[in-house]
PDB file of C-alpha atoms and ligand atoms in Angstrom:
ATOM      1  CA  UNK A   1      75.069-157.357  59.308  1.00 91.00           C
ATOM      2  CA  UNK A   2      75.941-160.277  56.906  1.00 98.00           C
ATOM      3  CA  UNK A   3      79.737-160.822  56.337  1.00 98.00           C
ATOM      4  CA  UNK A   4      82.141-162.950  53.975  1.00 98.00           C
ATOM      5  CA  UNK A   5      83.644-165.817  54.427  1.00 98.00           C
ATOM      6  CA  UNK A   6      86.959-164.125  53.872  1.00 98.00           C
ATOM      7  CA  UNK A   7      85.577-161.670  56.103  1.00 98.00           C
ATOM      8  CA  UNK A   8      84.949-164.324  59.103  1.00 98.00           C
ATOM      9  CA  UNK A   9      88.383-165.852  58.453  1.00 98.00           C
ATOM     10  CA  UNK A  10      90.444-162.657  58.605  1.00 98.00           C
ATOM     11  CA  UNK A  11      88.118-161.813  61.759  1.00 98.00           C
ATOM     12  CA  UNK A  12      88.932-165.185  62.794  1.00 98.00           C
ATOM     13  CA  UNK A  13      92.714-165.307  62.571  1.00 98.00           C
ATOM     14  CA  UNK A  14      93.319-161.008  63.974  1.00 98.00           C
ATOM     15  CA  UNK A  15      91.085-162.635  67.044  1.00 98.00           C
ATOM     16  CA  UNK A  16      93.965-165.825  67.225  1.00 98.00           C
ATOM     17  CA  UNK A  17      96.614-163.201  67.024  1.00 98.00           C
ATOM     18  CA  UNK A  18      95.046-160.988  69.542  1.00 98.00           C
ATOM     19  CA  UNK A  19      95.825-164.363  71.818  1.00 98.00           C
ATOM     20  CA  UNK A  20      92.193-165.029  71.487  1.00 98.00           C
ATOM     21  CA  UNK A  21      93.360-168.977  70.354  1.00 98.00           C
ATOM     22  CA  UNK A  22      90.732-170.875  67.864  1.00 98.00           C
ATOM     23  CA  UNK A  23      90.512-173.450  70.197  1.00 98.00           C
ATOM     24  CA  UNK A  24      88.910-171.063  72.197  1.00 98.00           C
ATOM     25  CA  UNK A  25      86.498-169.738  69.844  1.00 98.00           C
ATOM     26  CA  UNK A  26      85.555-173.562  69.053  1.00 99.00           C
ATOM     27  CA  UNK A  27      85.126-174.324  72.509  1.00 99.00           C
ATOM     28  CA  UNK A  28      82.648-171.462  72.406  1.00 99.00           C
ATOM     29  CA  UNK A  29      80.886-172.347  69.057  1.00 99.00           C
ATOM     30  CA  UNK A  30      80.724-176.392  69.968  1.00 99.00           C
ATOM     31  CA  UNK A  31      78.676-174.618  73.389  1.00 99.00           C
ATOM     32  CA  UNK A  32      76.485-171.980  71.816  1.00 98.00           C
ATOM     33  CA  UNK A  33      74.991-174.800  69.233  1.00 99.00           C
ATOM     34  CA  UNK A  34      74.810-177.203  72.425  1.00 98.00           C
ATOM     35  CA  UNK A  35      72.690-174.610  74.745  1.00 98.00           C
ATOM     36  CA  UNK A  36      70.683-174.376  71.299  1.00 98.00           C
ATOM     37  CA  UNK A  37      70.089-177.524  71.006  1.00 98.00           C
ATOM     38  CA  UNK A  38      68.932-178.239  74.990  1.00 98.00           C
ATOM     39  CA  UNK A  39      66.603-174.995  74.851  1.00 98.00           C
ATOM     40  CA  UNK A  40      65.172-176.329  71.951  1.00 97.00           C
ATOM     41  CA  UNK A  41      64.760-179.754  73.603  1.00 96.00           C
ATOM     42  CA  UNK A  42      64.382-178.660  77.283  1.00 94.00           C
ATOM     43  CA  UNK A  43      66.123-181.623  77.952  1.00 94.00           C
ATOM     44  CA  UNK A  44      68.857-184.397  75.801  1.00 97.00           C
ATOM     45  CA  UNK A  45      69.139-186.918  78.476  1.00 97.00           C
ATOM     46  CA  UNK A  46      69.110-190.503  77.224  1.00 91.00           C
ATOM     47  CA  UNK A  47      68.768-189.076  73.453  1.00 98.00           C
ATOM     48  CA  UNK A  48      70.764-191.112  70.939  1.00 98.00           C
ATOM     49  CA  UNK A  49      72.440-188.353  69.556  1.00 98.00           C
ATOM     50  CA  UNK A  50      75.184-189.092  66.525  1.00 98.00           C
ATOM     51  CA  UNK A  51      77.841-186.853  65.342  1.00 98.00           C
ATOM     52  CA  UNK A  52      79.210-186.812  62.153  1.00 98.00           C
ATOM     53  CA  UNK A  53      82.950-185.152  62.079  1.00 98.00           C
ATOM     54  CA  UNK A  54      84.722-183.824  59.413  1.00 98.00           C
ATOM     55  CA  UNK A  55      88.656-183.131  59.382  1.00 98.00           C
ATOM     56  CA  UNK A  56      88.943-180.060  59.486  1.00 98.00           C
ATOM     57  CA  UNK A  57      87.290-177.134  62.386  1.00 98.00           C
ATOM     58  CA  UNK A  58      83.921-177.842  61.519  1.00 98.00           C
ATOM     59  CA  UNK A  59      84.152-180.970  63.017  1.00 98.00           C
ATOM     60  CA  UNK A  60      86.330-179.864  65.705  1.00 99.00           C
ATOM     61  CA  UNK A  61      83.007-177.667  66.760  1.00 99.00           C
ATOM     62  CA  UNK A  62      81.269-181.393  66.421  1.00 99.00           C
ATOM     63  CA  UNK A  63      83.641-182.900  68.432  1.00 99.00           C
ATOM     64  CA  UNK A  64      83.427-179.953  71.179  1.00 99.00           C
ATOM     65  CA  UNK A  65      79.373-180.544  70.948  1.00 99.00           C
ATOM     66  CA  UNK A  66      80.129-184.168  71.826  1.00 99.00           C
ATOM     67  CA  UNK A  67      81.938-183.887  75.034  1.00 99.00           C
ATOM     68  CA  UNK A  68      79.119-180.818  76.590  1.00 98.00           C
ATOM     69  CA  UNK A  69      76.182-183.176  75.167  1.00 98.00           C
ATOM     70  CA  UNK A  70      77.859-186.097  77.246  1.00 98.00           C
ATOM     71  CA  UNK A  71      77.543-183.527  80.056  1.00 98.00           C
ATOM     72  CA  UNK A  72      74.177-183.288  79.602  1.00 98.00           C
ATOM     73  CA  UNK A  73      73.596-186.911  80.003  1.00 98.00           C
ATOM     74  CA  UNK A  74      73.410-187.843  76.353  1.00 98.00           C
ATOM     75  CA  UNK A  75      73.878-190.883  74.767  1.00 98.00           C
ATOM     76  CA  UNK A  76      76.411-189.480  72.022  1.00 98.00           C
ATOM     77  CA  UNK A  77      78.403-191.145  69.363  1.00 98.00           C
ATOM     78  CA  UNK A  78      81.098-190.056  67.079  1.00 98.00           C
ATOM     79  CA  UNK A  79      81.673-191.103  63.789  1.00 98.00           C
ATOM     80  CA  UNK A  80      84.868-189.420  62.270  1.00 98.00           C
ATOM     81  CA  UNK A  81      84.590-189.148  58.585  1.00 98.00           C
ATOM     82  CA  UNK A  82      88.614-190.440  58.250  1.00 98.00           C
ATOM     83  CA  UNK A  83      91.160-191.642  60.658  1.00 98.00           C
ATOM     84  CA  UNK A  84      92.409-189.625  63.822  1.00 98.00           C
ATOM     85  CA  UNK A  85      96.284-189.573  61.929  1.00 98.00           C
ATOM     86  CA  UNK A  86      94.500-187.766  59.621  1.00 98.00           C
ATOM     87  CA  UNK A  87      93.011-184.604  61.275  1.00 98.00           C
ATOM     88  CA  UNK A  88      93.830-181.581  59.848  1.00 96.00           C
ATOM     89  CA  UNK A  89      93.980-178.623  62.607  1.00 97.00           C
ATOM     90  CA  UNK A  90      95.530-178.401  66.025  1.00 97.00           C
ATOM     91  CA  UNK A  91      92.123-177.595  67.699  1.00 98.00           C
ATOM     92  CA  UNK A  92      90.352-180.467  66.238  1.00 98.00           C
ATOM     93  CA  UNK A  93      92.784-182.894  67.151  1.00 98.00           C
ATOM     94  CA  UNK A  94      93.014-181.853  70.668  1.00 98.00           C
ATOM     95  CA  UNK A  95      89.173-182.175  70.836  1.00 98.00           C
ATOM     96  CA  UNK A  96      89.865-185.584  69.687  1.00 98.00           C
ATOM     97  CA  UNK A  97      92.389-186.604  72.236  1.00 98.00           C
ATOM     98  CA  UNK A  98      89.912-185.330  75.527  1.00 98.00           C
ATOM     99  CA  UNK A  99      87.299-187.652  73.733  1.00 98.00           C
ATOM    100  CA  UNK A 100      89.679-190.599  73.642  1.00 98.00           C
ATOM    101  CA  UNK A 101      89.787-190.344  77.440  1.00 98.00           C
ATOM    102  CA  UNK A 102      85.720-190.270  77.687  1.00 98.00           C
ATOM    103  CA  UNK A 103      83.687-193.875  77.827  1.00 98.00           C
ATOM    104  CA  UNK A 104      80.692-191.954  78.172  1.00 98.00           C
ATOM    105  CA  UNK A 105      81.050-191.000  74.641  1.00 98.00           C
ATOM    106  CA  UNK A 106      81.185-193.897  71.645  1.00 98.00           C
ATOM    107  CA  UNK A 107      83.744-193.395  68.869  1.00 98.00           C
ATOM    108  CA  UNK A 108      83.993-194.537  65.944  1.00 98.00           C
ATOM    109  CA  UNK A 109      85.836-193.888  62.736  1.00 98.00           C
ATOM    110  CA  UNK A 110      86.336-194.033  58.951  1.00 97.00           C
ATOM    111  CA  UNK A 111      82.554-192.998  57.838  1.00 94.00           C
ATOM    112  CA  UNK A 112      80.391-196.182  57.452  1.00 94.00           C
ATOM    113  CA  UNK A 113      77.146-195.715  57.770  1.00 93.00           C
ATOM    114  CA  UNK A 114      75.578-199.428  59.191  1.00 92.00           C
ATOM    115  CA  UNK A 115      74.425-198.176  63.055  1.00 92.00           C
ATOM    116  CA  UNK A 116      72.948-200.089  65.110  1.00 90.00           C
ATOM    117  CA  UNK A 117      70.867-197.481  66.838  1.00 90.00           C
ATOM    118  CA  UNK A 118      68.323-195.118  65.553  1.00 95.00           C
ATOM    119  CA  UNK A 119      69.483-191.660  66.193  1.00 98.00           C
ATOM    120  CA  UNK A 120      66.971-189.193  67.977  1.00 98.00           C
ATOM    121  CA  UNK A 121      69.317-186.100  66.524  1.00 98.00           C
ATOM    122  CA  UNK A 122      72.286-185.915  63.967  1.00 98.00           C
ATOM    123  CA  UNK A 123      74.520-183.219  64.333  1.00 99.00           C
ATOM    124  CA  UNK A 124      76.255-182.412  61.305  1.00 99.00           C
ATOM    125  CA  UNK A 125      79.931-181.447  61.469  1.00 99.00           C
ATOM    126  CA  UNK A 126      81.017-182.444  58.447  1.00 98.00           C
ATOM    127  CA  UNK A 127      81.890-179.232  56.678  1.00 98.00           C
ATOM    128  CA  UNK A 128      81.022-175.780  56.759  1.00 98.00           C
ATOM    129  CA  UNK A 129      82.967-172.646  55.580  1.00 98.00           C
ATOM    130  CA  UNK A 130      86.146-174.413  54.019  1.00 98.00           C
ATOM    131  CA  UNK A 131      83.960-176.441  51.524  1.00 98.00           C
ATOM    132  CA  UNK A 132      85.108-176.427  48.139  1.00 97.00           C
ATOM    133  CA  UNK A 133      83.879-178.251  44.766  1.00 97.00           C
ATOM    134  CA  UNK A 134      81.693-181.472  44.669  1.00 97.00           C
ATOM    135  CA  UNK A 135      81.067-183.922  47.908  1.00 98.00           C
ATOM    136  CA  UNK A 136      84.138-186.533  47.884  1.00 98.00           C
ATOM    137  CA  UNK A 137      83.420-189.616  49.797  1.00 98.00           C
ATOM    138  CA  UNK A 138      83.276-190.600  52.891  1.00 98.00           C
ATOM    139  CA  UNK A 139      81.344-187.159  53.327  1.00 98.00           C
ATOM    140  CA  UNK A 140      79.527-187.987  50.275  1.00 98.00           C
ATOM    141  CA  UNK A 141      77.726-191.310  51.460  1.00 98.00           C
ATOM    142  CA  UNK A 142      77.305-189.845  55.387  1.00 98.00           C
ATOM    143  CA  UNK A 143      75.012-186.578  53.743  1.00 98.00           C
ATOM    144  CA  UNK A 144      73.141-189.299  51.860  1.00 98.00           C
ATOM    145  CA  UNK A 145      72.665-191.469  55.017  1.00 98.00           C
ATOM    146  CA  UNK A 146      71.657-188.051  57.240  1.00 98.00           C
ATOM    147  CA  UNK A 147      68.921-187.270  54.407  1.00 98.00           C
ATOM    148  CA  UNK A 148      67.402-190.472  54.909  1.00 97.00           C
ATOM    149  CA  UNK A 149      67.155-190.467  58.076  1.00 98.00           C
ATOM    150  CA  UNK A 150      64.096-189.449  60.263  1.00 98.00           C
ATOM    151  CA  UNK A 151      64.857-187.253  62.887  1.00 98.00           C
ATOM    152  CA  UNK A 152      66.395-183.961  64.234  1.00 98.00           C
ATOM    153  CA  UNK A 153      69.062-182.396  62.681  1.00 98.00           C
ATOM    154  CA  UNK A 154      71.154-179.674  63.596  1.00 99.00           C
ATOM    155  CA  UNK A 155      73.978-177.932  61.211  1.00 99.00           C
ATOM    156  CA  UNK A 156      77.062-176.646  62.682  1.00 99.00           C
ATOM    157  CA  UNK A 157      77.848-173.034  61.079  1.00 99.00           C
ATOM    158  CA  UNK A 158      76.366-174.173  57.866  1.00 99.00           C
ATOM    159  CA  UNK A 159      74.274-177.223  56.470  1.00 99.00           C
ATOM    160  CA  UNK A 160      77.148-179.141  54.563  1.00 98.00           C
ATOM    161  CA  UNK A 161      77.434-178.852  51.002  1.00 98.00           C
ATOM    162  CA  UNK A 162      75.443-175.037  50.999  1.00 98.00           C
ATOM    163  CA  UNK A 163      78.168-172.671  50.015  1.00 98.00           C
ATOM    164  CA  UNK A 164      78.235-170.342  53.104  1.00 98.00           C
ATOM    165  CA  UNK A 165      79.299-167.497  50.595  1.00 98.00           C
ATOM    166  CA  UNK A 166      77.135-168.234  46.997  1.00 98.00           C
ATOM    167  CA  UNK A 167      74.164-170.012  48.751  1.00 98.00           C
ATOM    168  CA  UNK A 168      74.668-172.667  46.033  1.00 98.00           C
ATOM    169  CA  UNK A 169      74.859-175.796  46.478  1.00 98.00           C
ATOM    170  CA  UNK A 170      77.126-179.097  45.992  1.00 98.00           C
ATOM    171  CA  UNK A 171      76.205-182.339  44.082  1.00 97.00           C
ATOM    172  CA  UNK A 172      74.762-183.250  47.592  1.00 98.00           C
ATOM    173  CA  UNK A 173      74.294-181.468  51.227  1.00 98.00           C
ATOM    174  CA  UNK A 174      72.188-181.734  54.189  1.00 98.00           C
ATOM    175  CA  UNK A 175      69.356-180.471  54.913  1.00 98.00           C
ATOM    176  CA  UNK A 176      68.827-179.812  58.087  1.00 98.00           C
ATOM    177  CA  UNK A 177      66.441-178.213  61.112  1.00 98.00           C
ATOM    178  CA  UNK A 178      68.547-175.914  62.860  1.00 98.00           C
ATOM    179  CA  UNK A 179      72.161-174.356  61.520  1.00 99.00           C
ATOM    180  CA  UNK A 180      74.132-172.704  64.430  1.00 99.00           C
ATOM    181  CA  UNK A 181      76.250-170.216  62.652  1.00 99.00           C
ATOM    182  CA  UNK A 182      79.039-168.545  64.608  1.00 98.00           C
ATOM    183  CA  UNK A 183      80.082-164.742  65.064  1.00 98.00           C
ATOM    184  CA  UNK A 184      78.217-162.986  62.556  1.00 98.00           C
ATOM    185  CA  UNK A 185      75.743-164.480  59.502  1.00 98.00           C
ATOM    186  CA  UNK A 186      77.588-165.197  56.393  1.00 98.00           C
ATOM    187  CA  UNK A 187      75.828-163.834  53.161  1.00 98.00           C
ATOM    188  CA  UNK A 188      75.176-167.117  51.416  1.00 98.00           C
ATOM    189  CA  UNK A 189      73.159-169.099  54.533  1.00 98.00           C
ATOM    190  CA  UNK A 190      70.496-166.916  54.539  1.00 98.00           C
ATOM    191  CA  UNK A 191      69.614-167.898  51.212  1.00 98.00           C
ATOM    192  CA  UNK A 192      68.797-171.145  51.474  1.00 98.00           C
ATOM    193  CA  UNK A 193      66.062-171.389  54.675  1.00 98.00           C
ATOM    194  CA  UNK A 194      64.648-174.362  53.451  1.00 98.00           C
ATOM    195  CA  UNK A 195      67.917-176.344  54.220  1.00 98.00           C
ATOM    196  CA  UNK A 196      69.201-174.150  57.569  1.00 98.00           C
ATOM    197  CA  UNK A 197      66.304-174.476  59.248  1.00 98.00           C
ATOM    198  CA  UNK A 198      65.805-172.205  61.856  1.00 98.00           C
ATOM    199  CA  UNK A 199      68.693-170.131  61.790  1.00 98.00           C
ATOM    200  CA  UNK A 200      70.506-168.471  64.754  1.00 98.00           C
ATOM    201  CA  UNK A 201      74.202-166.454  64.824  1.00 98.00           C
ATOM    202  CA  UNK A 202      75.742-166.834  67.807  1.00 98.00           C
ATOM    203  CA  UNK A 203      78.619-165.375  69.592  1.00 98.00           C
ATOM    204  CA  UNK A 204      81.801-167.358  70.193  1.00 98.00           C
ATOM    205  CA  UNK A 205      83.816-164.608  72.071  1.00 98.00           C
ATOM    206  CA  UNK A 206      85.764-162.989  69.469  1.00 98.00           C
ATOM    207  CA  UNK A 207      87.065-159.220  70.597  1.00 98.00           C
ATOM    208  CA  UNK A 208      85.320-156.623  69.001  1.00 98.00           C
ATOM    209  CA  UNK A 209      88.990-154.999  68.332  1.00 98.00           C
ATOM    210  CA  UNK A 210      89.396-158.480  65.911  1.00 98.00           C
ATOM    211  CA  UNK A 211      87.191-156.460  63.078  1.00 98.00           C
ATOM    212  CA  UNK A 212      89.094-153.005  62.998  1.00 98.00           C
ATOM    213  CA  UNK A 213      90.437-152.870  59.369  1.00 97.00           C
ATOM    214  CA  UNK A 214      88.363-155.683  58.133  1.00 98.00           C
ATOM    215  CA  UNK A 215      84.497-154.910  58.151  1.00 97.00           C
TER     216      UNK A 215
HETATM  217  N1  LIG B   1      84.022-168.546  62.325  1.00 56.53           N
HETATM  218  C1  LIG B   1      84.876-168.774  63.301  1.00 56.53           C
HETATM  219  O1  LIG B   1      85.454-167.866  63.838  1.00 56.53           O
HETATM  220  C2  LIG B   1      85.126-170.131  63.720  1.00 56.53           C
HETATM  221  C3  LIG B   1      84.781-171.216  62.939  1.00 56.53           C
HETATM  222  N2  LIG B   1      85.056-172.480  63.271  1.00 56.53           N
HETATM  223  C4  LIG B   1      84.559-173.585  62.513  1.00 56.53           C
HETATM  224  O2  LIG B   1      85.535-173.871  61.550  1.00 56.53           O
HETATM  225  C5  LIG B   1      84.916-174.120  60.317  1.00 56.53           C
HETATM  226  C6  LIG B   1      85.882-173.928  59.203  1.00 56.53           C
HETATM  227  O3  LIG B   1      86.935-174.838  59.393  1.00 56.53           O
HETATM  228  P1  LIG B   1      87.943-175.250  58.222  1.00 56.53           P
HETATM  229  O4  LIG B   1      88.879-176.227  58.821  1.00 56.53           O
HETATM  230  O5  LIG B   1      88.533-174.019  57.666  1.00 56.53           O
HETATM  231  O6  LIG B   1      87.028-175.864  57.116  1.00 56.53           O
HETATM  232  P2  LIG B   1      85.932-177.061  57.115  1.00 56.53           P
HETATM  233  O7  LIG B   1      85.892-177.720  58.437  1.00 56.53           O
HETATM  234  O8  LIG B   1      84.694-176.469  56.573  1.00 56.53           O
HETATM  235  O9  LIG B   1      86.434-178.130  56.055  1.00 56.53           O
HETATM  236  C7  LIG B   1      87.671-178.139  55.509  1.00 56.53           C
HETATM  237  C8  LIG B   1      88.091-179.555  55.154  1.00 56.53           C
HETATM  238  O10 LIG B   1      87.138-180.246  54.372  1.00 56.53           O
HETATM  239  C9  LIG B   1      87.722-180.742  53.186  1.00 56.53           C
HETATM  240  N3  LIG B   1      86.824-180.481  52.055  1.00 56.53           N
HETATM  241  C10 LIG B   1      86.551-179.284  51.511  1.00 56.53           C
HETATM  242  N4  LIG B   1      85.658-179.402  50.518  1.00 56.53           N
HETATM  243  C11 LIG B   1      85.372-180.724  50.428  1.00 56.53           C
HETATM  244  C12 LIG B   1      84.522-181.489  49.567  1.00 56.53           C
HETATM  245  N5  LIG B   1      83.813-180.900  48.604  1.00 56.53           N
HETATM  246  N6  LIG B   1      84.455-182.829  49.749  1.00 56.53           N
HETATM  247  C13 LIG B   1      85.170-183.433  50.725  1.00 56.53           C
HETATM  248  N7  LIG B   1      86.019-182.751  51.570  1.00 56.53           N
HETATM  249  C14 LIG B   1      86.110-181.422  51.412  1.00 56.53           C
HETATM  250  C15 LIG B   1      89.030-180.025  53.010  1.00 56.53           C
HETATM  251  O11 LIG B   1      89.991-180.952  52.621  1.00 56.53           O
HETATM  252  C16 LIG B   1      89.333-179.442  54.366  1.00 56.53           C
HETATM  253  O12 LIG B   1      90.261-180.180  55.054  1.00 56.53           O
HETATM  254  C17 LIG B   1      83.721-173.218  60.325  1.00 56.53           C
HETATM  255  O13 LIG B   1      82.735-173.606  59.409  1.00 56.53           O
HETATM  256  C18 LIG B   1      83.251-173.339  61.774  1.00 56.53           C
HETATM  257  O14 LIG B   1      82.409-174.456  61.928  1.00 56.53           O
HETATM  258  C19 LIG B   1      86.048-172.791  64.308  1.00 56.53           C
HETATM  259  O15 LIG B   1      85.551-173.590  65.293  1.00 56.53           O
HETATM  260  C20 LIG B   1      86.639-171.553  64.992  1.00 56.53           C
HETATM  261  C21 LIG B   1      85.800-170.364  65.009  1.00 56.53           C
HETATM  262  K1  LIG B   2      78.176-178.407  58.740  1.00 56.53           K
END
C-alpha cells in the first residue's frame, strides 16, 4: 500500500506520542538503509564512503548511517550542508553530538565540495519528505557535485529534489542507485525508477496502533 506524505507524518508523530520517540524511528531508518547497503556490498570495509547531511531528519537518518557504517569498518566522512548551530530537530542534533565524540568518522561542515578523496559510495541525506520549492544552495551545488560523480549512490527515503508526494521534480536532484524509503512507500517515489534506483520500504519500528484513524 502506497501512502501520503501527510499520511507518513501523522503516522509518524501518533507513533512519537505513543512514546515511540523519532529518534528512535531514525535510529531504525539510519540501520535498515545501512544493512541495505552491506547486503548489497557483502562487505564496506575500507570503502570511502561520504555523507552528505541536510538540516533537518533526513540527514539525521545520514548522520545515524554514519556512526553504524563506522561500525562496519568504513572509512566515512560527513559533510554537513550548514553549521552544527544550525540544525533544525532534536534527533538530528543529538546524532550530531555522538559523532563529535567519534575520530573514526571525518566531519566536516558548511557544503564545499573540493575532497580530497574519491568516494566509493555517496549517501545522500540531504532532503527527503520536507522538500519544498527549488534547490537553495549549499544543497544546490552538493546534488550537482553527487551527479558528477562516478560511483554508488544510495538515497535516504527519497532521491533529493523528487517530490516524495507528486513524483516531480526540482530545478535539480539526485539520481541515485538505491533509495531506502522508510515505513511504508510514498505515492510519488515509485514514479520516478530511473532516479530511485532499486527501491526497497523498510520498517523502522513504528506500532501498528500509530495508523488507527489515519490510513
Ligand atoms: N517517515 C518516518 O517516520 C521517519 C522519517 N525520517 C526522516 O525524516 C525525513 C523528513 O525530515 P524533515 O526534517 O521533516 O524534512 P527534510 O529532512 O526532508 O528537510 C527539511 C529541511 O530542508 C529544508 N528545505 C526544504 N526544501 C528545501 C529546498 N528546496 N532547498 C533547500 N532546503 C530546503 C527546510 O528548510 C527544512 O529544514 C524523512 O524524509 C526521513 O528521511 C525520520 O528519521 C524519522 C522517521
Ligand atoms: K534524500
Amino acid at each position: 500500500m502506497e501512502i501520503t506524505v501527510e499520511q507518513m507524518y501523522n503516522i509518524e508523530n501518533k507513533g512519537h506520542d505513543m512514546g515511540f520517540l523519532k529518534k528512535f524511528m531514525m535510529e531504525n531508518a539510519g540501520a535498515a538503509a545501512v544493512r541495505r547497503l552491506v547486503e548489497k556490498f557483502g562487505n564496506v570495509e575500507s570503502k570511502n564512503i561520504l555523507i552528505f547531511v541536510g538540516m533537518g531528519n533526513n540527514g539525521g537518518d545520514g548522520l545515524v548511517m554514519a556512526r553504524h557504517l563506522a561500525g562496519y569498518g568504513a572509512k566515512v566522512t560527513v559533510m554537513l550542508l550548514g553549521t552544527p548551530e544550525n540544525i533544525k530537530t532534536e534527533e538530528s542534533n543529538w546524532n550530531w553530538s555522538i559523532l563529535e565524540k567519534m575520530p573514526s568518522v571525518k566531519l566536516m561542515t558548511g557544503g564545499s565540495t573540493d575532497f580530497n578523496f574519491n568516494p566509493d559510495i555517496i549517501v545522500d541525506g540531504i532532503l527527503g519528505t520536507g522538500i519544498s520549492g527549488e534547490i537553495r544552495e549549499p544543497y544546490a551545488s552538493a546534488i550537482n557535485y553527487i551527479n558528477q560523480t562516478n560511483c554508488y549512490k544510495l538515497a535516504v527515503d527519497v532521491p533529493s529534489g523528487l517530490d516524495p508526494q507528486t513524483g516531480e521534480t526540482a530545478n535539480i536532484y539526485t539520481k541515485c542507485d538505491m533509495t531506502v524509503t522508510f515505513h511504508k512507500m510514498k505515492q510519488g517515489i515509485p514514479k520516478r525508477k530511473d532516479l530511485t534506483g532499486e527501491l526497497f520500504a523498510e520498517k523502522i519500528g513504528i506500532p501498528p496502533e500509530a495508523e488507527e484513524g489515519i490510513l
